[in-house]
Amino acid sequence: MNAKVGLVLSGGGAKGAYQVGVMRYLAEVEMEVHAVSGASIGALNGAVIAGSSNSRDAYLKLHELWMELAKEPPLKINGIYVGSYLAYSILMGASRLSPVSVLVLKMLRKQGSKVAGIDDFGLIKESPIRKLIDKYTSYETLSKGLPLYVSAYKTEGTFSDIKGTVLGILGLSDTKESDFFHVQSFSEDKQQDVIFASAALPLLFEPQEIESEHYSDGGLGGWKKSQGNTPITPLIEECGCSHIIVTHLTDASAWNRYDFPNTTIIEIRPKIPISKESQVKDLLNFKASKINELIEQGYEDAKRCIGDVKVAVDLQAKSQQAISRRDDALAILDDDFNI
Amino acid sequence: MNSDLNTLYDEIPQLKEKVMIDFINGIEVNDDLIRLRKDVNSGVKSRIWQDMTGETHDRQQQIDQNFQAGLYATSKWLQVIESNQIKSDLVIERVCFKLAETRQGVMKLKSAHLELKGQVESLFNRFDLLGDKFSKLESKLHECDSGRLATQQMEAVFDKWMAGGFNAYPWLVRLYLVLDELYWGDFGFFCRQFTDNNIEIERLLEQVKNKSIINLKEDMRVVGMLPEQVFSWQEELEKGVKSLNVDRINALALLTDYGDERSTPISWVFHRYLANQTIGNSSIDSVPYIFNAENIVEHMARNFKGRGAYER
């Protein structure tokens, strides 16, 4: 089978450990992928995979990285900071309704602030994740590696992004679609910004500037159909992948394979709930026990979902071979036979 | 329908695989969706919330799509299986037909083989006959050659007699020595070997007898006897032997020691005389007392033949 295989890694914060288990299965069956795309934590995992020499190397690196994350949780949230931040955000959001506030904002912007908005705010400026990604990826390895695409959401300010997402969750309106970026098309100093833009969860991280625009977590875009959080589009349209493996990090993801009728898609869906606690805790829980549990779950789900398909495809291939051999044998039998 | 399906597969080879993967993987997707819906349905708040956000309907839509795709895949799959089943049945029928054809061919081959086997056997029989003929021919050639050698030896021995090669012996003993030399040479071999060819042997013996009579009469003439004169063989032998030395007498005695009274009486009486220097008083019924040249040659020839039969 001359298939070009793509791998989609959706976002889901600490649940990204699940994707380590998926890679473990791919390494085990020696299945190689030809392109990777990711959103949020999927973009970070994707960067490691894209910069690895093969699926086994990718699994080993990812496993090591996640074990380090288990030792040093990347997001230590201070409750007072969170409270202050929320109050600030609400205040800023409320201020938009006030003509005075609007006037002040306009004045500030006019006075030369290069930032898209003073409400672009991140609770954590430097996460240990960044150091780890630095450790496991580099410009050189990425340049030589697999094509890597990430999704990022063009921000209109943190409050606006949150508001849009809440409306999306309520089903009242959809968020605008995320943009997709080919990481290797960027210069050395910008590549990591692009990757981190995809993972810049509002409230927690500052949006990243890409081509004079500010972007935050790619998973926010196209909320209803999970367009940004499951970035399959660039693998189909830009990379021309014939077969794509999609890993979901949510239970019963609303993403619909039938929106991509010309591509063969294998979805890796959880057999048991992937969300163990509340949505926020699941995003931020980097405990070792949770990580190991998710790796195991990812491995089992990949084994089941890909394994079943593999059995059927192998069976089909054998059936085709048998048909071909039968027809060839018949053709020989139909030759003139004279004694 | 099948040809349409095959055309479709030829045009889009991945379709078959995609349909199958959608079918197989769709089961996993449905599992995931149904599991969540079960959880949602168990709580009033979650039911209201999901209905409000529209997620329930979206997921139901996905389940329906998967179900529909699964039915489509099953339908196509069944068609492909049915199509291949039909093709396999037709192939089996074709194989059976070809097998019957092969069986007929084998029967024909067996018949042709049997015919060929008969021809080969006939050929072998002919070869055997030819071999027999060849052997006979070879035997005949050998016989002819032996006959030629026998004649040559006969001529040579009689030439030797005529040339005086036996003059050291009395004339009666010469006749015996000539026949003895013929017996041990090609002539004797021919007579012993080709006993079936009596005519040729008799012809040669007749020739020997005639030549012997001629030479004997000449020798008789030389010693002053008449060709037709009768003589006592005992007297002539006694006279002749007196002129021989002991070695020659002993040699002659050795040459005649095979003598048998019934089959080779001449040799027998010659041996008795040569060994004892006397015939004695015993009666000799098988050898006449009086001979002429023809008679003595005839008796010598019988002695020759009897010796051959005795030694065989």
PDB file of C-alpha atoms in Angstrom, chain B residues 59-294:
ATOM      1  CA  ARG B  59     -23.569  13.234  18.275  1.00  0.00           C
ATOM      2  CA  GLN B  60     -26.773  11.507  17.163  1.00  0.00           C
ATOM      3  CA  GLN B  61     -26.074  12.815  13.690  1.00  0.00           C
ATOM      4  CA  GLN B  62     -22.605  11.257  13.828  1.00  0.00           C
ATOM      5  CA  ILE B  63     -23.979   7.942  15.050  1.00  0.00           C
ATOM      6  CA  ASP B  64     -26.517   7.961  12.234  1.00  0.00           C
ATOM      7  CA  GLN B  65     -23.816   8.725   9.707  1.00  0.00           C
ATOM      8  CA  ASN B  66     -21.650   5.941  11.036  1.00  0.00           C
ATOM      9  CA  PHE B  67     -24.594   3.586  10.978  1.00  0.00           C
ATOM     10  CA  GLN B  68     -25.428   4.558   7.423  1.00  0.00           C
ATOM     11  CA  ALA B  69     -21.777   4.212   6.355  1.00  0.00           C
ATOM     12  CA  GLY B  70     -21.650   0.839   8.075  1.00  0.00           C
ATOM     13  CA  LEU B  71     -24.742  -0.357   6.231  1.00  0.00           C
ATOM     14  CA  TYR B  72     -23.317   0.917   2.973  1.00  0.00           C
ATOM     15  CA  ALA B  73     -20.010  -0.816   3.636  1.00  0.00           C
ATOM     16  CA  THR B  74     -21.780  -4.037   4.625  1.00  0.00           C
ATOM     17  CA  SER B  75     -23.907  -3.912   1.511  1.00  0.00           C
ATOM     18  CA  LYS B  76     -20.882  -3.329  -0.747  1.00  0.00           C
ATOM     19  CA  TRP B  77     -18.870  -5.900   1.088  1.00  0.00           C
ATOM     20  CA  LEU B  78     -21.613  -8.477   0.683  1.00  0.00           C
ATOM     21  CA  GLN B  79     -21.802  -7.641  -3.005  1.00  0.00           C
ATOM     22  CA  VAL B  80     -18.067  -8.120  -3.365  1.00  0.00           C
ATOM     23  CA  ILE B  81     -18.203 -11.403  -1.456  1.00  0.00           C
ATOM     24  CA  GLU B  82     -21.187 -12.563  -3.493  1.00  0.00           C
ATOM     25  CA  SER B  83     -19.462 -11.515  -6.687  1.00  0.00           C
ATOM     26  CA  ASN B  84     -16.337 -13.426  -5.744  1.00  0.00           C
ATOM     27  CA  GLN B  85     -18.410 -16.386  -4.622  1.00  0.00           C
ATOM     28  CA  ILE B  86     -20.050 -16.501  -8.044  1.00  0.00           C
ATOM     29  CA  LYS B  87     -16.680 -16.143  -9.718  1.00  0.00           C
ATOM     30  CA  SER B  88     -15.218 -18.898  -7.563  1.00  0.00           C
ATOM     31  CA  ASP B  89     -18.122 -21.204  -8.402  1.00  0.00           C
ATOM     32  CA  LEU B  90     -17.618 -20.532 -12.088  1.00  0.00           C
ATOM     33  CA  VAL B  91     -13.913 -21.166 -11.670  1.00  0.00           C
ATOM     34  CA  ILE B  92     -14.655 -24.472  -9.925  1.00  0.00           C
ATOM     35  CA  GLU B  93     -16.946 -25.437 -12.788  1.00  0.00           C
ATOM     36  CA  ARG B  94     -14.214 -24.487 -15.249  1.00  0.00           C
ATOM     37  CA  VAL B  95     -11.639 -26.477 -13.286  1.00  0.00           C
ATOM     38  CA  CYS B  96     -13.977 -29.490 -13.293  1.00  0.00           C
ATOM     39  CA  PHE B  97     -14.404 -29.161 -17.033  1.00  0.00           C
ATOM     40  CA  LYS B  98     -10.665 -28.919 -17.506  1.00  0.00           C
ATOM     41  CA  LEU B  99     -10.187 -31.885 -15.202  1.00  0.00           C
ATOM     42  CA  ALA B 100     -12.591 -33.950 -17.305  1.00  0.00           C
ATOM     43  CA  GLU B 101     -10.689 -32.813 -20.391  1.00  0.00           C
ATOM     44  CA  THR B 102      -7.446 -33.819 -18.728  1.00  0.00           C
ATOM     45  CA  ARG B 103      -8.862 -37.201 -17.781  1.00  0.00           C
ATOM     46  CA  GLN B 104      -9.875 -37.801 -21.395  1.00  0.00           C
ATOM     47  CA  GLY B 105      -6.417 -36.719 -22.440  1.00  0.00           C
ATOM     48  CA  VAL B 106      -4.850 -39.112 -19.970  1.00  0.00           C
ATOM     49  CA  MET B 107      -7.012 -41.938 -21.289  1.00  0.00           C
ATOM     50  CA  LYS B 108      -5.936 -41.122 -24.816  1.00  0.00           C
ATOM     51  CA  LEU B 109      -2.386 -40.967 -23.620  1.00  0.00           C
ATOM     52  CA  LYS B 110      -2.736 -44.364 -21.995  1.00  0.00           C
ATOM     53  CA  SER B 111      -4.174 -45.831 -25.195  1.00  0.00           C
ATOM     54  CA  ALA B 112      -1.357 -44.285 -27.217  1.00  0.00           C
ATOM     55  CA  HIS B 113       1.080 -45.596 -24.654  1.00  0.00           C
ATOM     56  CA  LEU B 114      -0.274 -49.129 -24.926  1.00  0.00           C
ATOM     57  CA  GLU B 115      -0.094 -48.978 -28.715  1.00  0.00           C
ATOM     58  CA  LEU B 116       3.444 -47.715 -28.502  1.00  0.00           C
ATOM     59  CA  LYS B 117       4.284 -50.388 -25.965  1.00  0.00           C
ATOM     60  CA  GLY B 118       3.006 -53.058 -28.419  1.00  0.00           C
ATOM     61  CA  GLN B 119       5.100 -51.548 -31.187  1.00  0.00           C
ATOM     62  CA  VAL B 120       8.146 -51.474 -28.962  1.00  0.00           C
ATOM     63  CA  GLU B 121       7.607 -55.097 -27.922  1.00  0.00           C
ATOM     64  CA  SER B 122       7.228 -56.087 -31.573  1.00  0.00           C
ATOM     65  CA  LEU B 123      10.403 -54.188 -32.311  1.00  0.00           C
ATOM     66  CA  PHE B 124      12.157 -56.006 -29.491  1.00  0.00           C
ATOM     67  CA  ASN B 125      10.969 -59.342 -30.902  1.00  0.00           C
ATOM     68  CA  ARG B 126      12.327 -58.332 -34.271  1.00  0.00           C
ATOM     69  CA  PHE B 127      15.554 -57.362 -32.616  1.00  0.00           C
ATOM     70  CA  ASP B 128      15.675 -60.800 -30.972  1.00  0.00           C
ATOM     71  CA  LEU B 129      15.068 -62.499 -34.292  1.00  0.00           C
ATOM     72  CA  LEU B 130      17.667 -60.311 -35.879  1.00  0.00           C
ATOM     73  CA  GLY B 131      20.019 -61.182 -33.054  1.00  0.00           C
ATOM     74  CA  ASP B 132      19.412 -64.883 -33.657  1.00  0.00           C
ATOM     75  CA  LYS B 133      19.973 -64.390 -37.327  1.00  0.00           C
ATOM     76  CA  PHE B 134      23.084 -62.444 -36.621  1.00  0.00           C
ATOM     77  CA  SER B 135      24.340 -65.140 -34.249  1.00  0.00           C
ATOM     78  CA  LYS B 136      23.632 -67.802 -36.820  1.00  0.00           C
ATOM     79  CA  LEU B 137      25.324 -65.719 -39.440  1.00  0.00           C
ATOM     80  CA  GLU B 138      28.259 -65.189 -37.179  1.00  0.00           C
ATOM     81  CA  SER B 139      28.348 -68.909 -36.421  1.00  0.00           C
ATOM     82  CA  LYS B 140      28.130 -69.645 -40.113  1.00  0.00           C
ATOM     83  CA  LEU B 141      30.944 -67.251 -40.816  1.00  0.00           C
ATOM     84  CA  HIS B 142      32.972 -68.883 -38.087  1.00  0.00           C
ATOM     85  CA  GLU B 143      32.164 -72.282 -39.518  1.00  0.00           C
ATOM     86  CA  CYS B 144      33.125 -71.145 -42.994  1.00  0.00           C
ATOM     87  CA  ASP B 145      36.330 -69.741 -41.676  1.00  0.00           C
ATOM     88  CA  SER B 146      37.025 -72.918 -39.718  1.00  0.00           C
ATOM     89  CA  GLY B 147      36.197 -74.949 -42.823  1.00  0.00           C
ATOM     90  CA  ARG B 148      38.614 -72.847 -44.833  1.00  0.00           C
ATOM     91  CA  LEU B 149      41.312 -73.328 -42.198  1.00  0.00           C
ATOM     92  CA  ALA B 150      40.551 -77.067 -42.077  1.00  0.00           C
ATOM     93  CA  THR B 151      40.952 -77.323 -45.838  1.00  0.00           C
ATOM     94  CA  GLN B 152      44.152 -75.302 -45.699  1.00  0.00           C
ATOM     95  CA  GLN B 153      45.544 -77.540 -42.967  1.00  0.00           C
ATOM     96  CA  MET B 154      44.521 -80.645 -44.887  1.00  0.00           C
ATOM     97  CA  GLU B 155      46.288 -79.363 -48.016  1.00  0.00           C
ATOM     98  CA  ALA B 156      49.356 -78.444 -45.965  1.00  0.00           C
ATOM     99  CA  VAL B 157      49.565 -81.849 -44.233  1.00  0.00           C
ATOM    100  CA  PHE B 158      49.165 -83.766 -47.464  1.00  0.00           C
ATOM    101  CA  ASP B 159      51.704 -81.471 -49.148  1.00  0.00           C
ATOM    102  CA  LYS B 160      54.057 -82.304 -46.293  1.00  0.00           C
ATOM    103  CA  TRP B 161      53.379 -86.034 -46.857  1.00  0.00           C
ATOM    104  CA  MET B 162      53.990 -85.715 -50.578  1.00  0.00           C
ATOM    105  CA  ALA B 163      57.135 -83.706 -49.921  1.00  0.00           C
ATOM    106  CA  GLY B 164      58.497 -86.538 -47.772  1.00  0.00           C
ATOM    107  CA  GLY B 165      57.894 -84.881 -44.432  1.00  0.00           C
ATOM    108  CA  PHE B 166      56.945 -88.234 -42.886  1.00  0.00           C
ATOM    109  CA  ASN B 167      59.570 -90.356 -44.643  1.00  0.00           C
ATOM    110  CA  ALA B 168      61.332 -91.084 -41.349  1.00  0.00           C
ATOM    111  CA  TYR B 169      58.445 -93.424 -40.525  1.00  0.00           C
ATOM    112  CA  PRO B 170      57.245 -96.609 -42.212  1.00  0.00           C
ATOM    113  CA  TRP B 171      54.597 -96.020 -44.894  1.00  0.00           C
ATOM    114  CA  LEU B 172      51.749 -97.459 -42.780  1.00  0.00           C
ATOM    115  CA  VAL B 173      52.721 -95.304 -39.789  1.00  0.00           C
ATOM    116  CA  ARG B 174      52.812 -92.220 -42.063  1.00  0.00           C
ATOM    117  CA  LEU B 175      49.098 -92.624 -42.730  1.00  0.00           C
ATOM    118  CA  TYR B 176      48.435 -92.716 -38.993  1.00  0.00           C
ATOM    119  CA  LEU B 177      50.633 -89.665 -38.308  1.00  0.00           C
ATOM    120  CA  VAL B 178      48.958 -87.670 -41.078  1.00  0.00           C
ATOM    121  CA  LEU B 179      45.541 -88.360 -39.609  1.00  0.00           C
ATOM    122  CA  ASP B 180      46.843 -87.639 -36.073  1.00  0.00           C
ATOM    123  CA  GLU B 181      48.236 -84.265 -37.165  1.00  0.00           C
ATOM    124  CA  LEU B 182      44.957 -83.455 -38.868  1.00  0.00           C
ATOM    125  CA  TYR B 183      43.132 -84.420 -35.663  1.00  0.00           C
ATOM    126  CA  TRP B 184      45.056 -81.912 -33.517  1.00  0.00           C
ATOM    127  CA  GLY B 185      44.944 -79.081 -36.048  1.00  0.00           C
ATOM    128  CA  ASP B 186      42.237 -76.915 -37.661  1.00  0.00           C
ATOM    129  CA  PHE B 187      40.846 -79.922 -39.497  1.00  0.00           C
ATOM    130  CA  GLY B 188      40.200 -81.848 -36.267  1.00  0.00           C
ATOM    131  CA  PHE B 189      38.834 -78.737 -34.573  1.00  0.00           C
ATOM    132  CA  PHE B 190      36.385 -78.243 -37.413  1.00  0.00           C
ATOM    133  CA  CYS B 191      35.239 -81.861 -37.287  1.00  0.00           C
ATOM    134  CA  ARG B 192      34.744 -81.750 -33.525  1.00  0.00           C
ATOM    135  CA  GLN B 193      33.193 -78.286 -33.395  1.00  0.00           C
ATOM    136  CA  PHE B 194      30.689 -78.383 -36.195  1.00  0.00           C
ATOM    137  CA  THR B 195      29.208 -81.817 -35.716  1.00  0.00           C
ATOM    138  CA  ASP B 196      25.854 -80.575 -37.038  1.00  0.00           C
ATOM    139  CA  ASN B 197      27.403 -79.949 -40.427  1.00  0.00           C
ATOM    140  CA  ASN B 198      27.908 -83.622 -41.257  1.00  0.00           C
ATOM    141  CA  ILE B 199      27.762 -83.056 -44.974  1.00  0.00           C
ATOM    142  CA  GLU B 200      30.768 -80.747 -44.961  1.00  0.00           C
ATOM    143  CA  ILE B 201      32.671 -82.977 -42.521  1.00  0.00           C
ATOM    144  CA  GLU B 202      31.911 -86.036 -44.639  1.00  0.00           C
ATOM    145  CA  ARG B 203      32.991 -84.175 -47.758  1.00  0.00           C
ATOM    146  CA  LEU B 204      36.272 -83.171 -46.144  1.00  0.00           C
ATOM    147  CA  LEU B 205      36.837 -86.687 -44.766  1.00  0.00           C
ATOM    148  CA  GLU B 206      36.115 -88.112 -48.216  1.00  0.00           C
ATOM    149  CA  GLN B 207      38.731 -85.719 -49.594  1.00  0.00           C
ATOM    150  CA  VAL B 208      41.169 -86.833 -46.878  1.00  0.00           C
ATOM    151  CA  LYS B 209      40.494 -90.464 -47.693  1.00  0.00           C
ATOM    152  CA  ASN B 210      41.050 -89.935 -51.407  1.00  0.00           C
ATOM    153  CA  LYS B 211      44.258 -88.015 -50.864  1.00  0.00           C
ATOM    154  CA  SER B 212      45.394 -90.633 -48.373  1.00  0.00           C
ATOM    155  CA  ILE B 213      44.731 -93.469 -50.864  1.00  0.00           C
ATOM    156  CA  ILE B 214      46.663 -91.603 -53.547  1.00  0.00           C
ATOM    157  CA  ASN B 215      49.645 -90.943 -51.281  1.00  0.00           C
ATOM    158  CA  LEU B 216      49.526 -94.407 -49.729  1.00  0.00           C
ATOM    159  CA  LYS B 217      49.565 -96.110 -53.117  1.00  0.00           C
ATOM    160  CA  GLU B 218      52.478 -93.987 -54.145  1.00  0.00           C
ATOM    161  CA  ASP B 219      54.368 -94.955 -50.967  1.00  0.00           C
ATOM    162  CA  MET B 220      53.541 -98.636 -51.594  1.00  0.00           C
ATOM    163  CA  ARG B 221      54.885 -98.281 -55.089  1.00  0.00           C
ATOM    164  CA  VAL B 222      58.048 -96.777 -53.734  1.00  0.00           C
ATOM    165  CA  VAL B 223      58.647 -99.755 -51.412  1.00  0.00           C
ATOM    166  CA  GLY B 224      58.020-102.139 -54.340  1.00  0.00           C
ATOM    167  CA  MET B 225      54.450-103.037 -53.732  1.00  0.00           C
ATOM    168  CA  LEU B 226      51.622-102.925 -56.206  1.00  0.00           C
ATOM    169  CA  PRO B 227      48.900-100.239 -55.633  1.00  0.00           C
ATOM    170  CA  GLU B 228      46.194-102.874 -55.485  1.00  0.00           C
ATOM    171  CA  GLN B 229      48.225-105.292 -53.414  1.00  0.00           C
ATOM    172  CA  VAL B 230      46.726-106.659 -50.197  1.00  0.00           C
ATOM    173  CA  PHE B 231      48.865-106.836 -47.106  1.00  0.00           C
ATOM    174  CA  SER B 232      48.868-107.922 -43.490  1.00  0.00           C
ATOM    175  CA  TRP B 233      48.956-104.817 -41.394  1.00  0.00           C
ATOM    176  CA  GLN B 234      50.700-106.699 -38.573  1.00  0.00           C
ATOM    177  CA  GLU B 235      53.562-107.782 -40.812  1.00  0.00           C
ATOM    178  CA  GLU B 236      53.951-104.342 -42.362  1.00  0.00           C
ATOM    179  CA  LEU B 237      53.906-102.754 -38.910  1.00  0.00           C
ATOM    180  CA  GLU B 238      56.480-105.165 -37.552  1.00  0.00           C
ATOM    181  CA  LYS B 239      58.747-104.545 -40.521  1.00  0.00           C
ATOM    182  CA  GLY B 240      58.409-100.815 -40.292  1.00  0.00           C
ATOM    183  CA  VAL B 241      58.866-100.456 -36.551  1.00  0.00           C
ATOM    184  CA  LYS B 242      62.123-102.402 -36.620  1.00  0.00           C
ATOM    185  CA  SER B 243      63.660 -99.528 -38.535  1.00  0.00           C
ATOM    186  CA  LEU B 244      62.710 -96.983 -35.819  1.00  0.00           C
ATOM    187  CA  ASN B 245      64.729 -96.098 -32.788  1.00  0.00           C
ATOM    188  CA  VAL B 246      63.340 -96.438 -29.284  1.00  0.00           C
ATOM    189  CA  ASP B 247      62.441 -92.764 -28.878  1.00  0.00           C
ATOM    190  CA  ARG B 248      60.283 -92.740 -31.950  1.00  0.00           C
ATOM    191  CA  ILE B 249      58.658 -96.005 -30.900  1.00  0.00           C
ATOM    192  CA  ASN B 250      57.920 -94.528 -27.470  1.00  0.00           C
ATOM    193  CA  ALA B 251      56.614 -91.341 -29.043  1.00  0.00           C
ATOM    194  CA  LEU B 252      54.308 -93.345 -31.284  1.00  0.00           C
ATOM    195  CA  ALA B 253      53.193 -95.427 -28.308  1.00  0.00           C
ATOM    196  CA  LEU B 254      52.342 -92.191 -26.478  1.00  0.00           C
ATOM    197  CA  LEU B 255      50.430 -90.854 -29.476  1.00  0.00           C
ATOM    198  CA  THR B 256      48.266 -93.941 -29.578  1.00  0.00           C
ATOM    199  CA  ASP B 257      47.633 -94.494 -25.889  1.00  0.00           C
ATOM    200  CA  TYR B 258      44.056 -93.229 -26.116  1.00  0.00           C
ATOM    201  CA  GLY B 259      43.142 -96.278 -28.166  1.00  0.00           C
ATOM    202  CA  ASP B 260      39.959 -98.095 -27.322  1.00  0.00           C
ATOM    203  CA  GLU B 261      39.115-101.513 -28.675  1.00  0.00           C
ATOM    204  CA  ARG B 262      35.593-100.621 -29.679  1.00  0.00           C
ATOM    205  CA  SER B 263      35.670 -96.974 -30.773  1.00  0.00           C
ATOM    206  CA  THR B 264      39.274 -96.614 -32.011  1.00  0.00           C
ATOM    207  CA  PRO B 265      40.495-100.160 -32.637  1.00  0.00           C
ATOM    208  CA  ILE B 266      43.367 -99.139 -34.990  1.00  0.00           C
ATOM    209  CA  SER B 267      44.896 -96.889 -32.333  1.00  0.00           C
ATOM    210  CA  TRP B 268      44.301 -99.574 -29.748  1.00  0.00           C
ATOM    211  CA  VAL B 269      46.114-102.324 -31.659  1.00  0.00           C
ATOM    212  CA  PHE B 270      48.877 -99.914 -32.737  1.00  0.00           C
ATOM    213  CA  HIS B 271      49.404 -98.915 -29.137  1.00  0.00           C
ATOM    214  CA  ARG B 272      49.459-102.507 -27.921  1.00  0.00           C
ATOM    215  CA  TYR B 273      52.033-103.414 -30.513  1.00  0.00           C
ATOM    216  CA  LEU B 274      54.186-100.313 -29.991  1.00  0.00           C
ATOM    217  CA  ALA B 275      54.068-100.585 -26.235  1.00  0.00           C
ATOM    218  CA  ASN B 276      54.725-104.323 -26.107  1.00  0.00           C
ATOM    219  CA  GLN B 277      56.433-104.919 -29.474  1.00  0.00           C
ATOM    220  CA  THR B 278      53.893-107.658 -30.100  1.00  0.00           C
ATOM    221  CA  ILE B 279      50.178-108.059 -30.725  1.00  0.00           C
ATOM    222  CA  GLY B 280      50.068-111.232 -28.717  1.00  0.00           C
ATOM    223  CA  ASN B 281      47.521-113.940 -28.994  1.00  0.00           C
ATOM    224  CA  SER B 282      44.463-111.989 -28.214  1.00  0.00           C
ATOM    225  CA  SER B 283      41.841-111.955 -30.932  1.00  0.00           C
ATOM    226  CA  ILE B 284      41.097-108.641 -32.582  1.00  0.00           C
ATOM    227  CA  ASP B 285      37.632-108.815 -34.025  1.00  0.00           C
ATOM    228  CA  SER B 286      37.267-105.193 -34.930  1.00  0.00           C
ATOM    229  CA  VAL B 287      40.395-104.979 -37.145  1.00  0.00           C
ATOM    230  CA  PRO B 288      40.750-107.249 -40.176  1.00  0.00           C
ATOM    231  CA  TYR B 289      44.074-109.084 -40.694  1.00  0.00           C
ATOM    232  CA  ILE B 290      44.312-108.245 -44.378  1.00  0.00           C
ATOM    233  CA  PHE B 291      43.950-104.776 -45.977  1.00  0.00           C
ATOM    234  CA  ASN B 292      44.402-103.090 -49.257  1.00  0.00           C
ATOM    235  CA  ALA B 293      45.050 -99.355 -49.563  1.00  0.00           C
ATOM    236  CA  GLU B 294      41.349 -98.404 -49.721  1.00  0.00           C
TER     237      GLU B 294
END
